[in-house]
PDB file of C-alpha atoms in Angstrom:
ATOM      1  CA  MET A 215      52.974 -42.138  -7.510  1.00 67.00           C
ATOM      2  CA  ALA A 216      56.162 -43.659  -6.201  1.00 77.00           C
ATOM      3  CA  THR A 217      55.841 -41.967  -2.816  1.00 82.00           C
ATOM      4  CA  SER A 218      52.283 -43.172  -2.420  1.00 86.00           C
ATOM      5  CA  GLY A 219      53.231 -46.708  -3.436  1.00 88.00           C
ATOM      6  CA  PHE A 220      56.162 -46.919  -1.028  1.00 89.00           C
ATOM      7  CA  LEU A 221      54.067 -45.543   1.838  1.00 90.00           C
ATOM      8  CA  TRP A 222      51.190 -47.952   1.199  1.00 93.00           C
ATOM      9  CA  PHE A 223      53.663 -50.837   0.859  1.00 93.00           C
ATOM     10  CA  ASN A 224      55.059 -49.908   4.276  1.00 90.00           C
ATOM     11  CA  TYR A 225      51.511 -49.519   5.649  1.00 93.00           C
ATOM     12  CA  GLY A 226      50.543 -52.979   4.356  1.00 94.00           C
ATOM     13  CA  ILE A 227      53.594 -54.587   5.953  1.00 92.00           C
ATOM     14  CA  MET A 228      53.086 -52.788   9.277  1.00 90.00           C
ATOM     15  CA  LYS A 229      49.409 -53.676   9.323  1.00 93.00           C
ATOM     16  CA  GLY A 230      49.985 -57.267   8.208  1.00 94.00           C
ATOM     17  CA  ASP A 231      47.814 -56.859   5.101  1.00 94.00           C
ATOM     18  CA  GLY A 232      49.443 -58.902   2.373  1.00 94.00           C
ATOM     19  CA  SER A 233      47.150 -57.591  -0.371  1.00 94.00           C
ATOM     20  CA  ILE A 234      48.076 -53.953   0.212  1.00 95.00           C
ATOM     21  CA  ALA A 235      51.749 -54.830   0.595  1.00 95.00           C
ATOM     22  CA  PHE A 236      51.899 -57.023  -2.540  1.00 97.00           C
ATOM     23  CA  VAL A 237      50.046 -54.657  -4.883  1.00 95.00           C
ATOM     24  CA  ASN A 238      52.120 -51.687  -3.766  1.00 94.00           C
ATOM     25  CA  PHE A 239      55.345 -53.708  -3.947  1.00 95.00           C
ATOM     26  CA  ILE A 240      54.578 -54.362  -7.620  1.00 95.00           C
ATOM     27  CA  GLY A 241      53.835 -50.647  -8.029  1.00 92.00           C
ATOM     28  CA  CYS A 242      57.177 -49.789  -6.418  1.00 90.00           C
ATOM     29  CA  ILE A 243      59.026 -52.122  -8.798  1.00 93.00           C
ATOM     30  CA  LEU A 244      57.255 -50.568 -11.807  1.00 93.00           C
ATOM     31  CA  ASN A 245      58.042 -47.058 -10.560  1.00 89.00           C
ATOM     32  CA  CYS A 246      61.720 -47.980 -10.136  1.00 89.00           C
ATOM     33  CA  ILE A 247      61.805 -49.356 -13.684  1.00 93.00           C
ATOM     34  CA  TYR A 248      60.182 -46.151 -14.950  1.00 90.00           C
ATOM     35  CA  VAL A 249      62.751 -43.974 -13.139  1.00 88.00           C
ATOM     36  CA  LEU A 250      65.629 -46.079 -14.508  1.00 90.00           C
ATOM     37  CA  LEU A 251      64.294 -45.815 -18.051  1.00 91.00           C
ATOM     38  CA  TYR A 252      63.736 -42.096 -17.628  1.00 89.00           C
ATOM     39  CA  TYR A 253      67.284 -41.724 -16.276  1.00 88.00           C
ATOM     40  CA  TRP A 254      68.660 -43.719 -19.194  1.00 90.00           C
ATOM     41  CA  TYR A 255      67.082 -41.451 -21.814  1.00 90.00           C
ATOM     42  CA  THR A 256      67.138 -38.032 -20.151  1.00 88.00           C
ATOM     43  CA  PRO A 257      69.910 -35.610 -21.003  1.00 89.00           C
ATOM     44  CA  ASN A 258      69.470 -33.909 -17.596  1.00 87.00           C
ATOM     45  CA  LYS A 259      70.683 -36.620 -15.217  1.00 87.00           C
ATOM     46  CA  THR A 260      71.319 -34.097 -12.410  1.00 89.00           C
ATOM     47  CA  SER A 261      67.576 -33.451 -12.174  1.00 87.00           C
ATOM     48  CA  VAL A 262      66.954 -37.173 -11.706  1.00 87.00           C
ATOM     49  CA  TYR A 263      69.601 -37.351  -8.969  1.00 87.00           C
ATOM     50  CA  ARG A 264      67.992 -34.456  -7.113  1.00 90.00           C
ATOM     51  CA  THR A 265      64.460 -35.806  -7.440  1.00 87.00           C
ATOM     52  CA  VAL A 266      65.355 -39.363  -6.426  1.00 88.00           C
ATOM     53  CA  GLY A 267      67.581 -38.081  -3.607  1.00 90.00           C
ATOM     54  CA  GLY A 268      64.789 -35.877  -2.268  1.00 89.00           C
ATOM     55  CA  PHE A 269      62.346 -38.753  -2.548  1.00 86.00           C
ATOM     56  CA  ILE A 270      64.661 -41.098  -0.621  1.00 88.00           C
ATOM     57  CA  LEU A 271      65.330 -38.485   2.076  1.00 92.00           C
ATOM     58  CA  MET A 272      61.604 -37.802   2.464  1.00 89.00           C
ATOM     59  CA  LEU A 273      60.730 -41.495   2.792  1.00 86.00           C
ATOM     60  CA  LEU A 274      63.634 -42.079   5.158  1.00 88.00           C
ATOM     61  CA  GLY A 275      62.475 -39.145   7.300  1.00 89.00           C
ATOM     62  CA  ILE A 276      58.895 -40.441   7.398  1.00 87.00           C
ATOM     63  CA  HIS A 277      60.076 -43.947   8.269  1.00 82.00           C
ATOM     64  CA  MET A 278      62.470 -42.740  10.975  1.00 85.00           C
ATOM     65  CA  TYR A 279      59.827 -40.473  12.493  1.00 86.00           C
ATOM     66  CA  SER A 280      57.277 -43.284  12.578  1.00 81.00           C
ATOM     67  CA  ALA A 281      59.796 -45.744  14.050  1.00 78.00           C
ATOM     68  CA  TRP A 282      61.372 -43.463  16.653  1.00 81.00           C
ATOM     69  CA  MET A 283      58.556 -41.152  17.685  1.00 79.00           C
ATOM     70  CA  HIS A 284      55.768 -43.699  17.793  1.00 71.00           C
ATOM     71  CA  THR A 285      56.773 -46.418  20.210  1.00 73.00           C
ATOM     72  CA  HIS A 286      53.469 -48.272  19.920  1.00 84.00           C
ATOM     73  CA  PRO A 287      52.970 -50.058  16.565  1.00 85.00           C
ATOM     74  CA  ASP A 288      49.386 -48.781  16.207  1.00 89.00           C
ATOM     75  CA  GLU A 289      50.625 -45.182  16.463  1.00 88.00           C
ATOM     76  CA  ALA A 290      53.181 -45.809  13.705  1.00 88.00           C
ATOM     77  CA  ILE A 291      50.519 -47.450  11.506  1.00 90.00           C
ATOM     78  CA  ASN A 292      48.206 -44.472  12.052  1.00 92.00           C
ATOM     79  CA  PHE A 293      50.993 -42.021  11.206  1.00 91.00           C
ATOM     80  CA  ILE A 294      51.958 -43.846   7.989  1.00 91.00           C
ATOM     81  CA  GLY A 295      48.263 -44.181   7.085  1.00 93.00           C
ATOM     82  CA  LEU A 296      47.649 -40.467   7.616  1.00 94.00           C
ATOM     83  CA  VAL A 297      50.687 -39.441   5.547  1.00 93.00           C
ATOM     84  CA  GLY A 298      49.582 -41.925   2.875  1.00 92.00           C
ATOM     85  CA  VAL A 299      46.106 -40.376   2.812  1.00 95.00           C
ATOM     86  CA  PHE A 300      47.472 -36.848   2.239  1.00 94.00           C
ATOM     87  CA  ILE A 301      49.919 -37.911  -0.456  1.00 92.00           C
ATOM     88  CA  THR A 302      47.362 -40.101  -2.237  1.00 92.00           C
ATOM     89  CA  VAL A 303      44.695 -37.392  -2.286  1.00 93.00           C
ATOM     90  CA  GLY A 304      47.303 -34.994  -3.682  1.00 91.00           C
ATOM     91  CA  MET A 305      48.213 -37.549  -6.332  1.00 88.00           C
ATOM     92  CA  PHE A 306      44.564 -37.957  -7.339  1.00 89.00           C
ATOM     93  CA  ALA A 307      44.100 -34.183  -7.473  1.00 88.00           C
ATOM     94  CA  SER A 308      47.251 -33.478  -9.496  1.00 86.00           C
ATOM     95  CA  PRO A 309      45.630 -33.812 -12.969  1.00 82.00           C
ATOM     96  CA  LEU A 310      43.299 -30.982 -11.968  1.00 81.00           C
ATOM     97  CA  ALA A 311      46.279 -28.625 -12.214  1.00 83.00           C
ATOM     98  CA  GLN A 312      45.474 -28.572 -15.940  1.00 83.00           C
ATOM     99  CA  LEU A 313      41.898 -27.460 -15.251  1.00 81.00           C
ATOM    100  CA  ARG A 314      42.630 -23.758 -15.792  1.00 80.00           C
ATOM    101  CA  ILE A 315      44.116 -24.465 -19.226  1.00 85.00           C
ATOM    102  CA  VAL A 316      41.211 -26.763 -20.101  1.00 84.00           C
ATOM    103  CA  MET A 317      38.641 -24.125 -19.170  1.00 82.00           C
ATOM    104  CA  GLU A 318      40.449 -21.300 -20.962  1.00 84.00           C
ATOM    105  CA  THR A 319      41.048 -23.286 -24.159  1.00 86.00           C
ATOM    106  CA  GLU A 320      37.762 -25.180 -23.880  1.00 83.00           C
ATOM    107  CA  SER A 321      39.740 -28.250 -24.898  1.00 83.00           C
ATOM    108  CA  THR A 322      40.784 -31.361 -22.987  1.00 83.00           C
ATOM    109  CA  GLU A 323      43.890 -31.979 -25.105  1.00 82.00           C
ATOM    110  CA  SER A 324      46.130 -31.440 -22.070  1.00 79.00           C
ATOM    111  CA  MET A 325      44.354 -34.158 -20.044  1.00 81.00           C
ATOM    112  CA  SER A 326      44.171 -37.913 -20.450  1.00 82.00           C
ATOM    113  CA  PHE A 327      40.694 -39.429 -20.729  1.00 86.00           C
ATOM    114  CA  PRO A 328      41.882 -43.045 -20.203  1.00 89.00           C
ATOM    115  CA  LEU A 329      43.730 -41.919 -17.069  1.00 84.00           C
ATOM    116  CA  ALA A 330      40.568 -40.298 -15.693  1.00 86.00           C
ATOM    117  CA  ILE A 331      38.567 -43.499 -16.309  1.00 92.00           C
ATOM    118  CA  LEU A 332      41.272 -45.671 -14.736  1.00 90.00           C
ATOM    119  CA  VAL A 333      41.533 -43.378 -11.705  1.00 87.00           C
ATOM    120  CA  CYS A 334      37.780 -43.793 -11.184  1.00 92.00           C
ATOM    121  CA  LEU A 335      37.884 -47.568 -11.510  1.00 94.00           C
ATOM    122  CA  GLN A 336      41.031 -48.050  -9.446  1.00 93.00           C
ATOM    123  CA  SER A 337      39.792 -45.728  -6.689  1.00 94.00           C
ATOM    124  CA  LEU A 338      36.410 -47.416  -6.628  1.00 95.00           C
ATOM    125  CA  MET A 339      38.006 -50.857  -6.243  1.00 95.00           C
ATOM    126  CA  TRP A 340      40.358 -49.707  -3.482  1.00 94.00           C
ATOM    127  CA  TRP A 341      37.499 -47.907  -1.721  1.00 96.00           C
ATOM    128  CA  TRP A 342      35.511 -51.141  -1.774  1.00 96.00           C
ATOM    129  CA  TYR A 343      38.527 -53.038  -0.394  1.00 96.00           C
ATOM    130  CA  GLY A 344      38.716 -50.449   2.400  1.00 95.00           C
ATOM    131  CA  VAL A 345      35.019 -51.024   3.152  1.00 96.00           C
ATOM    132  CA  ILE A 346      35.535 -54.795   3.270  1.00 96.00           C
ATOM    133  CA  LYS A 347      38.557 -54.410   5.581  1.00 95.00           C
ATOM    134  CA  ASP A 348      36.911 -51.543   7.535  1.00 95.00           C
ATOM    135  CA  ASP A 349      40.006 -49.400   7.012  1.00 95.00           C
ATOM    136  CA  GLY A 350      39.378 -45.656   6.892  1.00 95.00           C
ATOM    137  CA  TYR A 351      42.916 -44.960   5.690  1.00 96.00           C
ATOM    138  CA  ILE A 352      42.136 -46.941   2.538  1.00 95.00           C
ATOM    139  CA  GLN A 353      38.560 -45.687   2.172  1.00 96.00           C
ATOM    140  CA  PHE A 354      39.021 -41.910   2.462  1.00 96.00           C
ATOM    141  CA  PRO A 355      41.665 -41.227  -0.215  1.00 95.00           C
ATOM    142  CA  ASN A 356      39.905 -43.549  -2.625  1.00 95.00           C
ATOM    143  CA  VAL A 357      36.524 -41.881  -2.143  1.00 96.00           C
ATOM    144  CA  CYS A 358      38.334 -38.613  -2.944  1.00 94.00           C
ATOM    145  CA  GLY A 359      40.012 -40.291  -5.932  1.00 93.00           C
ATOM    146  CA  THR A 360      36.668 -41.555  -7.227  1.00 94.00           C
ATOM    147  CA  VAL A 361      35.048 -38.128  -6.885  1.00 94.00           C
ATOM    148  CA  LEU A 362      38.018 -36.348  -8.496  1.00 91.00           C
ATOM    149  CA  GLY A 363      38.155 -38.940 -11.281  1.00 90.00           C
ATOM    150  CA  LEU A 364      34.434 -38.513 -11.939  1.00 92.00           C
ATOM    151  CA  PHE A 365      34.960 -34.747 -12.013  1.00 91.00           C
ATOM    152  CA  GLN A 366      37.684 -35.202 -14.651  1.00 89.00           C
ATOM    153  CA  VAL A 367      35.384 -37.434 -16.692  1.00 90.00           C
ATOM    154  CA  GLY A 368      32.685 -34.753 -16.366  1.00 90.00           C
ATOM    155  CA  VAL A 369      35.114 -32.128 -17.678  1.00 88.00           C
ATOM    156  CA  PHE A 370      35.836 -34.376 -20.664  1.00 87.00           C
ATOM    157  CA  LEU A 371      32.153 -34.870 -21.351  1.00 88.00           C
ATOM    158  CA  TYR A 372      31.449 -31.135 -21.043  1.00 88.00           C
ATOM    159  CA  TYR A 373      34.207 -30.178 -23.500  1.00 84.00           C
ATOM    160  CA  TRP A 374      33.849 -33.285 -25.673  1.00 76.00           C
ATOM    161  CA  ASN A 375      33.272 -31.610 -29.059  1.00 71.00           C
ATOM    162  CA  SER A 376      34.646 -28.156 -28.283  1.00 69.00           C
ATOM    163  CA  LYS A 377      37.026 -26.584 -30.751  1.00 71.00           C
ATOM    164  CA  PRO A 378      40.196 -25.413 -28.977  1.00 69.00           C
ATOM    165  CA  LYS A 379      40.715 -21.694 -28.589  1.00 68.00           C
ATOM    166  CA  ASN A 380      44.076 -20.093 -29.344  1.00 61.00           C
ATOM    167  CA  VAL A 381      46.375 -22.092 -27.074  1.00 54.00           C
ATOM    168  CA  SER A 382      49.546 -20.047 -27.652  1.00 56.00           C
ATOM    169  CA  ASN A 383      48.075 -16.913 -26.057  1.00 51.00           C
ATOM    170  CA  ILE A 384      46.834 -18.820 -23.034  1.00 49.00           C
ATOM    171  CA  MET A 385      50.076 -20.798 -22.554  1.00 52.00           C
ATOM    172  CA  SER A 386      52.136 -17.590 -22.620  1.00 54.00           C
ATOM    173  CA  ASN A 387      50.115 -16.317 -19.638  1.00 54.00           C
ATOM    174  CA  VAL A 388      50.676 -19.459 -17.537  1.00 54.00           C
TER     175      VAL A 388
END
């Protein structure tokens, strides 16, 4: 989430869209607070250093590439928008990594129903904002997010009253 937020914050600034920049700036602040709290309580601080270091290097590389390789501002905006689309779609699809476990156990205990609902609502609102602003870089990932969120909700509804199968056997095979 942090990578997506930082990219969309940069996109909003480059494009001159204060709404995108402000919302994602708040998201960046919240992500930084989360990482600091996680760092505070984790016994494995080296893992946090590596993750945050990799994240900073990746964002720095993306920013440097967009600034140095794309001399025209519209090219840089398109590059940041395209990278943002790929990362955001990946972020929306990430809860589906649990789909195999859900189908094998016939239980949605490993997924979050409120998260699926919020992904749908948030994606729908951002898609609508993209329609209003006629911005395909905002529209596309949020259409994908809405569809993927609805799919997650559908999985919840399908397995709503299912009794979980033996989870220990399935988890040992993962």
